[in-house]
XYZ file of C-alpha atoms in Angstrom:
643
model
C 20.227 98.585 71.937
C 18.164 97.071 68.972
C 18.829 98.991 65.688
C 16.020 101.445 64.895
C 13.855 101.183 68.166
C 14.839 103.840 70.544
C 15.420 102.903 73.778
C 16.105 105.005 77.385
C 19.062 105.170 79.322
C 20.511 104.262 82.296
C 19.272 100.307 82.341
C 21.329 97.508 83.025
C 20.478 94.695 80.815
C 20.781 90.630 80.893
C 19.530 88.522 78.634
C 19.241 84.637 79.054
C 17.911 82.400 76.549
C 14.540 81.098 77.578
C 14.620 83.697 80.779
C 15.105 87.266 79.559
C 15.428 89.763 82.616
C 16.183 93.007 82.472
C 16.275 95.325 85.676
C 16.830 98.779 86.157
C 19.699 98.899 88.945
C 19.231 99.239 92.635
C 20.673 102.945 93.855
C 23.300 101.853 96.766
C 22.815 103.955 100.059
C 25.292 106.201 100.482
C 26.261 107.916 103.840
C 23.427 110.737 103.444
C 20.926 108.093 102.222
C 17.572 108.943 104.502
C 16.969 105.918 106.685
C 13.567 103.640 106.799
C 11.117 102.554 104.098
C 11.598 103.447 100.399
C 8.203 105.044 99.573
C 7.262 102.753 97.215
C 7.123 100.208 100.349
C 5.009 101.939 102.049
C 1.367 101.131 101.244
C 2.371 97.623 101.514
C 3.478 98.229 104.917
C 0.701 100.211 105.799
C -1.388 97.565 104.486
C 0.407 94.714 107.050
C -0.955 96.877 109.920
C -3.872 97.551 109.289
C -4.316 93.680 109.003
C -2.696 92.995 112.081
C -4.826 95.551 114.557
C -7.808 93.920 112.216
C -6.681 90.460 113.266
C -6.037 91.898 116.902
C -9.466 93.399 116.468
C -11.536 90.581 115.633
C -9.907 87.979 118.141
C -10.684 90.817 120.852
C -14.555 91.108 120.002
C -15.129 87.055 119.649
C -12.915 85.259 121.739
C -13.150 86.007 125.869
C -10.242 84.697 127.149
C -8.441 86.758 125.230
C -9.957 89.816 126.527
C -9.051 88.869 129.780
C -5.155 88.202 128.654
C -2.128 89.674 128.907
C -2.915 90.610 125.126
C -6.311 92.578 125.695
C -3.650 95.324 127.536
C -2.844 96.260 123.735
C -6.021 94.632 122.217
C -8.251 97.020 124.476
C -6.659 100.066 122.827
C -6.866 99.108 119.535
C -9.371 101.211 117.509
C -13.048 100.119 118.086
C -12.488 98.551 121.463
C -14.223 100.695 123.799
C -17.728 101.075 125.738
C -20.419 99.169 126.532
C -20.214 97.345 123.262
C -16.809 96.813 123.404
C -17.024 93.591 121.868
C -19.283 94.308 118.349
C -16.946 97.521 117.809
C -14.195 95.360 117.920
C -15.102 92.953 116.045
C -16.551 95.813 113.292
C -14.010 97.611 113.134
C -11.639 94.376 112.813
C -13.619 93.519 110.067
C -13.815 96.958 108.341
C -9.660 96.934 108.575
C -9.335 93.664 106.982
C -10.964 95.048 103.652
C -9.241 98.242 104.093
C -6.026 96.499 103.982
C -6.774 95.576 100.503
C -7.088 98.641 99.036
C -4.672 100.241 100.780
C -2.017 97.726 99.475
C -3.135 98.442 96.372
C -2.557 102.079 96.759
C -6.000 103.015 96.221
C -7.282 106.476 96.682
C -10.600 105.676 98.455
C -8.731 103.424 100.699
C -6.379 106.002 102.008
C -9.443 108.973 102.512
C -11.459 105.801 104.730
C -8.394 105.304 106.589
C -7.778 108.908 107.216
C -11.424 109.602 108.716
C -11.034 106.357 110.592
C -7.904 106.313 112.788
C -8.575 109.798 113.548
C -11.831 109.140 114.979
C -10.615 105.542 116.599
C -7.737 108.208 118.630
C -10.370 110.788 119.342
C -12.854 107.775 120.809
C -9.790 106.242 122.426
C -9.177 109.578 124.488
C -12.396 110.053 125.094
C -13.902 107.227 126.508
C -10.540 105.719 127.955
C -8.567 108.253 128.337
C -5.867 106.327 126.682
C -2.923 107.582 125.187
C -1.363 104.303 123.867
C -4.611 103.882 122.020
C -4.302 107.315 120.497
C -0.423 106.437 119.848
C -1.120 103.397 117.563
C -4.029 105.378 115.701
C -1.586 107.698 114.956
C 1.437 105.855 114.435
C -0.423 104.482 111.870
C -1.854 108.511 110.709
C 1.835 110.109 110.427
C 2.867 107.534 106.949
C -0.395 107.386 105.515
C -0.114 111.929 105.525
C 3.535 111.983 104.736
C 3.409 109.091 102.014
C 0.006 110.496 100.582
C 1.404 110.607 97.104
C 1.967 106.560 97.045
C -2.096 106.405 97.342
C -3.383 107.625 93.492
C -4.842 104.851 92.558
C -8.239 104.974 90.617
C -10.793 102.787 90.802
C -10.871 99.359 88.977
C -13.498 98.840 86.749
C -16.961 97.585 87.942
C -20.333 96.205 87.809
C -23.323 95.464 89.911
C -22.401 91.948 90.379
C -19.726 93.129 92.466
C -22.490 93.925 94.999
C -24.076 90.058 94.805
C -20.438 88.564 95.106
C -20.105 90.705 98.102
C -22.958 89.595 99.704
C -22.216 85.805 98.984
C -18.881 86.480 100.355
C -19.527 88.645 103.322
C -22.486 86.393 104.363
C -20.585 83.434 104.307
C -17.739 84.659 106.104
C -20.220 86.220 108.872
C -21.676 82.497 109.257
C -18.517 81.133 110.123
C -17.268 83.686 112.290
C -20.702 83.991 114.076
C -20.450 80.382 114.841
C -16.811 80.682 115.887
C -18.540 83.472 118.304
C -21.631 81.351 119.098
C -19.418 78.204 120.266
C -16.313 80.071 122.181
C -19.291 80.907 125.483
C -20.276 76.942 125.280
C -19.168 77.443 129.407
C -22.044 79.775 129.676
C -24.704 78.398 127.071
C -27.544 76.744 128.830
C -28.175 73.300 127.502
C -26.206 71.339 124.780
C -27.861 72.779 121.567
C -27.094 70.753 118.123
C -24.988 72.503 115.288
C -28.350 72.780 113.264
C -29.471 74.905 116.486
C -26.318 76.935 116.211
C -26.202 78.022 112.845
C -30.285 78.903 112.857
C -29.181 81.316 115.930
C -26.416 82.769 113.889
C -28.716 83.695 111.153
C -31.327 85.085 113.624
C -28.903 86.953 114.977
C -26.919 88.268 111.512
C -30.908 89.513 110.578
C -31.503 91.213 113.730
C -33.491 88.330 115.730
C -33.044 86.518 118.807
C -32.091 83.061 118.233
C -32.692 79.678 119.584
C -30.031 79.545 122.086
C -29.474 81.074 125.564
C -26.680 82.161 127.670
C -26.018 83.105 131.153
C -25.089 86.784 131.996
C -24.692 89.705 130.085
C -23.349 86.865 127.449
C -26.732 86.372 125.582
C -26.738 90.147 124.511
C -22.953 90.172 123.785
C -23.333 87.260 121.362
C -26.910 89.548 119.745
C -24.734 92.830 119.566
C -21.954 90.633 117.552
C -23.695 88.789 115.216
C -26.125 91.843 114.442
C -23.270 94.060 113.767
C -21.996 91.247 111.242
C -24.916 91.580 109.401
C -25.440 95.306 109.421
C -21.997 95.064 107.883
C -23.096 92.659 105.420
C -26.301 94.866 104.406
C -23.818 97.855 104.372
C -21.156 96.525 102.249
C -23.653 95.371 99.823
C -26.016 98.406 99.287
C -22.954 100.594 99.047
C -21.391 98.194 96.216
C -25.238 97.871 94.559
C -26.032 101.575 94.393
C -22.492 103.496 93.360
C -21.667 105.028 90.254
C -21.180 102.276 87.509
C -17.666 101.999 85.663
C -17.936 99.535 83.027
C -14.414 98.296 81.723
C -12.788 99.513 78.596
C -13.713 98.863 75.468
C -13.174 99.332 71.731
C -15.009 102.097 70.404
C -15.647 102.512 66.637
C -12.860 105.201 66.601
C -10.002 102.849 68.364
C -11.149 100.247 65.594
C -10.665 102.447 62.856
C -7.452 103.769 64.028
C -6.101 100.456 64.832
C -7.209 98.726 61.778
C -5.099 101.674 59.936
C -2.025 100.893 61.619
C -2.557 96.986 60.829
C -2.729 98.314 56.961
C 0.760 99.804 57.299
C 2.331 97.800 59.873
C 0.158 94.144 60.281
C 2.644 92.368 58.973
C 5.117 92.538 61.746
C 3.012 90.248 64.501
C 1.057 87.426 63.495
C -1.012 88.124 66.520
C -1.777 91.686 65.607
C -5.046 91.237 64.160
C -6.108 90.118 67.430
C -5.862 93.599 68.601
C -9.268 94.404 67.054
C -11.174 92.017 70.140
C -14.257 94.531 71.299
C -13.938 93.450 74.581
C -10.233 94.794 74.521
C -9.065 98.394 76.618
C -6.249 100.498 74.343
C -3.635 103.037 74.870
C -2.306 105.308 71.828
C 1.218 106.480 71.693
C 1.034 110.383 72.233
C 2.187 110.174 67.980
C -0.673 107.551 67.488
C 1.557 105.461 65.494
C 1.287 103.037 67.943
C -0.429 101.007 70.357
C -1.242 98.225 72.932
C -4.337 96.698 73.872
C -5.432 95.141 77.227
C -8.292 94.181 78.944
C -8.062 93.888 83.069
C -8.461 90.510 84.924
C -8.476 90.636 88.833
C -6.165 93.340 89.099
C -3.785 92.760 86.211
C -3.396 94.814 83.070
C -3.083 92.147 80.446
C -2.019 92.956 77.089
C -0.948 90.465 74.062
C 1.370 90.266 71.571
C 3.429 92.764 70.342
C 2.479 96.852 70.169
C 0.417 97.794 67.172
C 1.967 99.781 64.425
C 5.822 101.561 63.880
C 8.473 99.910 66.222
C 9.590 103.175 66.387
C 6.931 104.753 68.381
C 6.133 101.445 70.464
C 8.225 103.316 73.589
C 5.462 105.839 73.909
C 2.412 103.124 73.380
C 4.308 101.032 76.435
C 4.966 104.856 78.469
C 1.056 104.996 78.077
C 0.107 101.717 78.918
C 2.336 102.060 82.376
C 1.238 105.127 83.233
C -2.603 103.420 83.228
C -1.890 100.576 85.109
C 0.059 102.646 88.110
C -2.965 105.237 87.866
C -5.218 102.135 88.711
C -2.626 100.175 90.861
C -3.118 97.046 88.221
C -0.003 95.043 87.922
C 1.108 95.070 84.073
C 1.761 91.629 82.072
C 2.238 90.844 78.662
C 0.951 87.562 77.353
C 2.549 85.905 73.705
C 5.096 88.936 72.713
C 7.559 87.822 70.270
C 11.319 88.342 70.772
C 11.589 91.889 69.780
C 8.496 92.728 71.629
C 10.184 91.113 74.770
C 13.575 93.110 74.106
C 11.347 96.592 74.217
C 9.268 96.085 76.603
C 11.511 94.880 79.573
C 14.135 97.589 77.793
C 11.463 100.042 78.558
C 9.785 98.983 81.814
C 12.829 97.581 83.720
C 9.991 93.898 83.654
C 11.329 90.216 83.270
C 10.231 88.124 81.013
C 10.106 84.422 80.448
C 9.899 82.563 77.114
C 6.378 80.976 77.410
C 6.411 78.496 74.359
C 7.096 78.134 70.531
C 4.607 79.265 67.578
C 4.307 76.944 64.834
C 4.399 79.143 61.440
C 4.408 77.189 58.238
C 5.937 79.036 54.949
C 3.504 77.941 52.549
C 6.532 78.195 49.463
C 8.811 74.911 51.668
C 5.079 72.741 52.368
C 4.723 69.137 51.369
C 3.092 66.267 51.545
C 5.917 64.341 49.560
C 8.315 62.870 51.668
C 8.855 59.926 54.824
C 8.323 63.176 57.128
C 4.904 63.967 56.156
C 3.543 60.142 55.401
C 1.402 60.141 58.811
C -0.483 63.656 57.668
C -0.745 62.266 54.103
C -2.344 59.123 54.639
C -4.785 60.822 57.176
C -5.462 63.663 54.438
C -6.231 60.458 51.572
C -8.286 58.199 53.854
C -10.298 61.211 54.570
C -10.703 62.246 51.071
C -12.023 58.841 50.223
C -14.729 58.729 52.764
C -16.297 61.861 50.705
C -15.471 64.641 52.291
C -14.606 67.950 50.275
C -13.189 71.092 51.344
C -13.494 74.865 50.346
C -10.783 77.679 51.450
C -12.623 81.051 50.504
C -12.388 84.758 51.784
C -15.204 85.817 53.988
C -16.024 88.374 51.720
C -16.977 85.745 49.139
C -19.551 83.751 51.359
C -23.293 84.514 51.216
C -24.729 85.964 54.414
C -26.643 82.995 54.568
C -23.401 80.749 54.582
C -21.893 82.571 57.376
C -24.634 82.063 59.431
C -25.313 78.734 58.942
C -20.933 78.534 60.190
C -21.566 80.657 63.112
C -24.261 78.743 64.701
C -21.823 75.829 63.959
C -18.769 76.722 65.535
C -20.929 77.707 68.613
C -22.995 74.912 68.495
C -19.347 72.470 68.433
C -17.454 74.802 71.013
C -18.434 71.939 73.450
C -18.224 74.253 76.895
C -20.017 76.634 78.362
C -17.146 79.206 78.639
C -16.241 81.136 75.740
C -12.607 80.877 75.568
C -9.993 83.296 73.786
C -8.242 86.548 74.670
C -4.699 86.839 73.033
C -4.908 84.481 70.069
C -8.382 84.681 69.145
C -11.053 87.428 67.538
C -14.115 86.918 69.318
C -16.494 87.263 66.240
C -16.715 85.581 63.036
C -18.383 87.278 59.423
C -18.115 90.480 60.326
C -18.433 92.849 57.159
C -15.358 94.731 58.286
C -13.008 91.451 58.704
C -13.208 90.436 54.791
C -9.938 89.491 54.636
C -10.261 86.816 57.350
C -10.009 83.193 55.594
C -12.375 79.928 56.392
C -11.578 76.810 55.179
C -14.905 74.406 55.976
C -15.322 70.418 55.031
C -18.669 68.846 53.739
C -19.677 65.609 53.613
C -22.790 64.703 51.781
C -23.814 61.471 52.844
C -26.737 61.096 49.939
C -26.769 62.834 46.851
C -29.820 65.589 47.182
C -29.032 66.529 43.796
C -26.461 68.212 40.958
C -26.559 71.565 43.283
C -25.010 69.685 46.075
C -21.688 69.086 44.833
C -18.854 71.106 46.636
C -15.675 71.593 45.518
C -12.346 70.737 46.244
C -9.381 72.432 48.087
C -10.429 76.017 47.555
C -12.653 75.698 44.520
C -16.328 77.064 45.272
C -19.175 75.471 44.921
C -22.894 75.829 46.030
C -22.983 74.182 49.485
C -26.189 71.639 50.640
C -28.375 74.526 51.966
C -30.328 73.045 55.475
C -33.841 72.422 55.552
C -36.338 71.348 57.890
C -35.945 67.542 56.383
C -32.384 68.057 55.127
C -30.659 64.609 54.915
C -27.200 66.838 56.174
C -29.031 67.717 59.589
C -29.198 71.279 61.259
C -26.104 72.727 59.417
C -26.527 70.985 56.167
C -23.277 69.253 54.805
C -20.752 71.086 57.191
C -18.598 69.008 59.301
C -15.441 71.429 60.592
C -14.097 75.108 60.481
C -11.081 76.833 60.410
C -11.395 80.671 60.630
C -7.925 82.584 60.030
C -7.167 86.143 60.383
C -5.315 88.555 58.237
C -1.277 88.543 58.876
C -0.030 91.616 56.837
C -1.011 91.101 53.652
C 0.756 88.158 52.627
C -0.178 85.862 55.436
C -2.601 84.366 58.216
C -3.220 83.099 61.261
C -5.253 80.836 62.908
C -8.308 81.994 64.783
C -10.291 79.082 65.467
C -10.944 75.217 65.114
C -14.147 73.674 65.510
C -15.058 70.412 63.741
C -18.665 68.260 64.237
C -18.267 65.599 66.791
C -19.775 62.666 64.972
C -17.179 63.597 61.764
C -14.307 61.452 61.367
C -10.945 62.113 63.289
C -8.609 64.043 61.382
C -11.079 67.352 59.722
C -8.362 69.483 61.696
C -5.209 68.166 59.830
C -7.531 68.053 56.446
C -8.421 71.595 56.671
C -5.465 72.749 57.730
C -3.433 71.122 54.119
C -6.336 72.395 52.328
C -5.452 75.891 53.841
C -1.788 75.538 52.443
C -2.610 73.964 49.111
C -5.035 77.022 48.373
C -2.795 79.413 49.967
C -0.556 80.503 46.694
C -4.075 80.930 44.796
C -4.591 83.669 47.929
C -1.713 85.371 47.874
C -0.828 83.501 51.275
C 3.217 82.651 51.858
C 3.072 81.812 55.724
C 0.700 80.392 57.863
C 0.710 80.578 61.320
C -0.714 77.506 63.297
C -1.775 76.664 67.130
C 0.622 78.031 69.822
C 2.480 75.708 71.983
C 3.539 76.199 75.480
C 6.897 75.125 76.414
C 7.629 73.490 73.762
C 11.353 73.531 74.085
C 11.228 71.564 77.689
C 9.014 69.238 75.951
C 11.150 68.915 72.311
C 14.618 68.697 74.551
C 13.230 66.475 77.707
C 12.731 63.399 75.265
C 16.073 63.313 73.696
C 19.129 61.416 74.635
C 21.209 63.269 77.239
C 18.416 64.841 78.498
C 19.310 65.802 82.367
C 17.307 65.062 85.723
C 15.970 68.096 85.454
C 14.594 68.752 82.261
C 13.692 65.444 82.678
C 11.717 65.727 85.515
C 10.095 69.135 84.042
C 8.657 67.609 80.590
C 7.200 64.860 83.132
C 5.235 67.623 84.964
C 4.025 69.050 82.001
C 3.002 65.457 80.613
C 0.979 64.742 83.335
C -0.321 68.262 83.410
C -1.733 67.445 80.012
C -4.310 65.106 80.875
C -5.790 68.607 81.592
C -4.399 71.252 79.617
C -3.230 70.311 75.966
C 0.251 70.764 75.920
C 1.706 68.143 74.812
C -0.700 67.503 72.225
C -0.923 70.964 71.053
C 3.108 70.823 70.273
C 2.885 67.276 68.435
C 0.087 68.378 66.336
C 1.553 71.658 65.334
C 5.000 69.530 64.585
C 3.367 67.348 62.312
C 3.357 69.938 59.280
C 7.150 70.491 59.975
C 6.932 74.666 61.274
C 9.372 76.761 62.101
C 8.953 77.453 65.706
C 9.258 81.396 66.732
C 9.300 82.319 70.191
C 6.719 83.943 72.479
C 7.587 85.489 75.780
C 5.228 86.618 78.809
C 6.483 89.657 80.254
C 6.066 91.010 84.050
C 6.999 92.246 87.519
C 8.541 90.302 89.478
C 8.442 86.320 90.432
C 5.947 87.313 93.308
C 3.480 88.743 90.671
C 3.258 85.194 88.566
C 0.900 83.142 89.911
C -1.655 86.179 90.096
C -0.643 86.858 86.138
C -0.862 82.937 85.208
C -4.478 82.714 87.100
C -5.652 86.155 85.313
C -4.271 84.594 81.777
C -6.171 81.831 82.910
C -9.244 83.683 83.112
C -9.186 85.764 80.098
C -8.522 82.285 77.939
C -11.056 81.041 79.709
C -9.806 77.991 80.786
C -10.824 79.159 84.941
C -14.326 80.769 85.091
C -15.314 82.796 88.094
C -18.625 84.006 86.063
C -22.249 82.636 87.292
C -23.706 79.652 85.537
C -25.145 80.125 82.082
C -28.798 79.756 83.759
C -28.263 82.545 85.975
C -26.521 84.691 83.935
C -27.790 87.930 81.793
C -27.385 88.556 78.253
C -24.643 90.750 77.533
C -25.195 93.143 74.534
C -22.007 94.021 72.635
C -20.290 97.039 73.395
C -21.178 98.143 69.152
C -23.934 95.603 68.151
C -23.539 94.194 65.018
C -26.401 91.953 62.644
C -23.388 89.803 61.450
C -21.139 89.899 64.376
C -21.698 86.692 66.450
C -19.521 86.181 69.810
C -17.549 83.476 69.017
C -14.357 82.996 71.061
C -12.230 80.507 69.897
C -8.564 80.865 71.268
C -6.185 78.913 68.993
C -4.686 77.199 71.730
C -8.003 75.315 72.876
């Protein structure tokens, strides 16, 4: 156990370097062990059948010859197959299964109560209209685990909007299309004529709105195909309404109080996590410690909790901040990650949780007290720094408490102007915001060119020294921001360091503004009171560092060649060999969750919340979002460090 942070019992613990995993241990069954599922494996179980009489279901209502098979004697029993419309129940309540099945895996509450109502009244239909008692068995085979494991389904609700409701629809309606043209074209035997696909799909969506379609059968099969596709889209219109018109729960969000709180553990305890600042993101979910001397802060993406960094304030009390944030994400059946923790924060958190965790890649910190640009190891970075100097560019390194409200503007419209994407991008190593009155202590270090001289108020200073900047006009010489060419924004780190927020640079300046800032940073840094520095993150950087030296195995070999080729798209491999140019030392970051099963959901939800994958609407289509606490110098500006 880690001197001074309090830990439970009972754990088994391993620890590999680059791979920490820590599991609580499996109870052996002994010879009075109770035989069959462990609870916990229930809903999951649950959830498997209620797919499979869904699947059963759905092939039942659409395709004929299997309701003349040896399968229909089970299909035809199955809840929803039964009476005159034998074929649009089935294929309803196939559907309706299918999305229950979700929910129900993910224990949720609502799911359970719809599957309670419904395989009672599928068993009570069953009896009644077939007399069957194998159809009442499976409804209630499936009734006894769902009463006796009720506990397992406490889930709450995720958090929600009303565009739930349109992706629904899109969804639904597409998925109706194709299955009504799976049912259209499986009674070709009995359509009259040879109708085109155009003909089919316009009689599907007749049909999904109520209509009669184009296309005729022979037989009861013309109003067996009508009762189908109708009940497809009365399912649609359903879904959609009921998604449209519930009770709104918007997701979490930092409220003035939460700021304030946090903000005063960052004054006692900010110096521990370079990424702690990071905490204060208003688009961020948090969870005290029942002290309040600690705490973590999340947001949700598709079903995971996702929380960065370290805990918030005294190590000591982290246990009960990581207690909380558990508790939260089994109330809402979210599956909890941890994205960039250090070492420490890894040790705790799988200590506490029983989680795995993996090292994820190397931070570059730079301690401002060993920086150089003597040396053969730094010639590339100083020649870059002179040539750039010599084409007339200056820099300034100031506070953003000492920048005119004007200034801060005219950098804010910049940096969002030069983001060069649609998606906003940064969750776990970026602020969101730049110039707000409350972040004074966050650093920017800008570079100006002046390409004419408009006069003795123009001249800017150098490395830190401040100097009236070339204010933009509507004929300004500089263009719409005036002399500015790049930004860094940092972020406090304690009080004796920072960290970097964001880089953004004008695309017709010359290469190299990010390297020029960045010594500019470090030269001004001891006027600050600045002794470290920390830079861009890189991910696995020790594959990448070890895969090109000699002795290198097959292997490792063959994994830095993955991750070369995978950064053509994602900068990897140029985010490590820029961060190694100002010779850091590299400190570990770790991503902390479940189980190996529970990754690729985790990496796509990280994904997300970087925004490097957007599942959001187009910027034409989409609605201004008003901050959760609007603010006159608070400008949404997300910037994540690894971009």
């Amino acid at each position: 156990m880690s001197a001074g942070v309090p830990g439970r019992t009972g754990r088994a613990r391993r620890t590999v370097r680059g791979a920490r995993t820590v599991r609580a241990p499996r109870m052996a069954r002994g010879p009075h062990a109770v035989r069959g599922p462990r609870p916990d494996a229930v809903p999951a179980l649950i959830a498997s059948a209620c797919t499979l009489v869904g699947l059963l279901d759905i092939a039942a209502g659409v395709f004929p010859r299997f309701r003349h098979s040896r399968m229909h004697t089970v299909a035809e029993v199955l809840p929803g197959a039964l009476g005159p419309f034998a074929a649009a129940l089935s294929l309803s309540t196939g559907v309706l299964l299918l999305l229950l099945a979700h929910g129900l895996r993910r224990r949720k509450r609502r799911a359970w109560r719809a599957a309670v109502i419904l395989l009672p009244a599928g068993a009570v239909a069953q009896f009644a209209y077939r007399h069957s008692l194998i159809g009442v068995a499976i409804s209630l085979a499936l009734l006894a685990p769902l009463l006796r494991h009720r506990s397992e389904f406490e889930a709450l609700p995720d958090p929600r909007s009303r565009w739930r409701a349109l992706a629904n629809f899109v969804l639904m309606g597409a998925g109706s299309l194709v299955l009504g043209l799976v049912i259209v074209s499986v009674h070709a035997n009995r359509m009259i004529g040879s109708p085109s696909l155009a003909d089919r799909i316009t009689h599907v969506l007749y049909g999904l709105f109520g209509f009669e379609g184009p296309l005729d059968y022979t037989g009861p099969t013309s109003w067996t195909v009508a009762v189908s596709l109708g009940a497809l889209g009365l399912l649609t219109a359903i879904t959609t309404i009921y998604l449209a018109f519930r009770p709104e729960h918007p997701a979490a969000r930092l409220t003035e109080d939460d700021e304030a709180r946090l903000r005063a553990l960052l004054d006692k305890h900010g110096g521990r996590d370079s990424l702690g600042h990071f905490a204060l993101r208003r688009d961020k979910g948090v969870v005290f410690s029942p002290s309040g001397k600690a705490a973590v802060t999340y947001r949700v993406v598709s079903g995971v909790m996702l929380a960065s960094g370290d805990p918030v304030g005294d190590v000591e009390a982290w246990p009960g901040a990581i207690e909380r944030f558990m508790d939260e994400a089994k109330a809402h059946s979210w599956t909890p990650a941890v994205m960039g923790c250090s070492e420490t924060g890894g040790e705790v958190w799988t200590r506490e949780t029983g989680l795995d965790a993996l090292e994820l890649g190397d931070e570059a910190v730079v301690d401002v007290a060993d920086f150089s640009l003597a040396g053969r190891a730094m010639r590339n970075v100083r020649q870059m720094v002179k040539r750039i100097e010599r084409a007339g560019y200056e820099t300034r390194v100031r506070r953003v408490r000492d920048l005119s409200e004007g200034e801060l503007d005219r950098i804010r419209r910049a940096t969002e102007d030069w983001r060069g994407t649609d998606t906003e991008r940064g969750f776990s190593m970026a602020l969101g915001r730049i110039g707000d009155p409350a972040d004074g202590d966050c650093l920017i270090a800008t570079a100006h060119k002046a390409d004419d001289d408009p006069g003795p108020h123009a001249e800017p200073g150098r490395h830190g020294e401040s100097g009236p900047s070339a204010e933009p006009g509507p004929h300004s010489p500089y263009g719409p921001y005036g002399d500015l060419k790049a930004v860094l924004h940092f972020v406090p780190w304690g009080t004796d360091g920072v960290s970097l927020d964001l880089m953004r640079r004008d695309r017709s300046a010359d290469p190299g503004m990010n390297e020029l800032l960045i010594v500019a940073a470090l030269q001004a840094a001891p006027r600050l009171g600045i002794e470290r520095v920390s830079l861009n993150f890189a991910m696995f950087r020790a594959a990448l560092a070890r895969g090109e030296k000699i002795g290198a195995g097959p292997v490792l070999r063959a994994w830095r060649s993955l991750l070369v080729f995978l950064s053509r798209w994602f900068q990897i491999e140029s985010l490590y060999k820029f961060n190694a140019k100002f010779r850091p030392r590299w400190e570990p970051r770790f991503v902390v969750y479940g189980s190996s099963r529970d990754l690729p959901r985790i990496g796509l939800a990280a994904m997300q919340a970087e925004g490097f994958v957007s599942l959001a609407l187009p910027r034409l289509l989409r609605r201004r979002r008003t901050a959760a606490r609007p603010c006159a110098h608070a400008v949404a500006e997300r910037g994540v460090r690894a971009a």
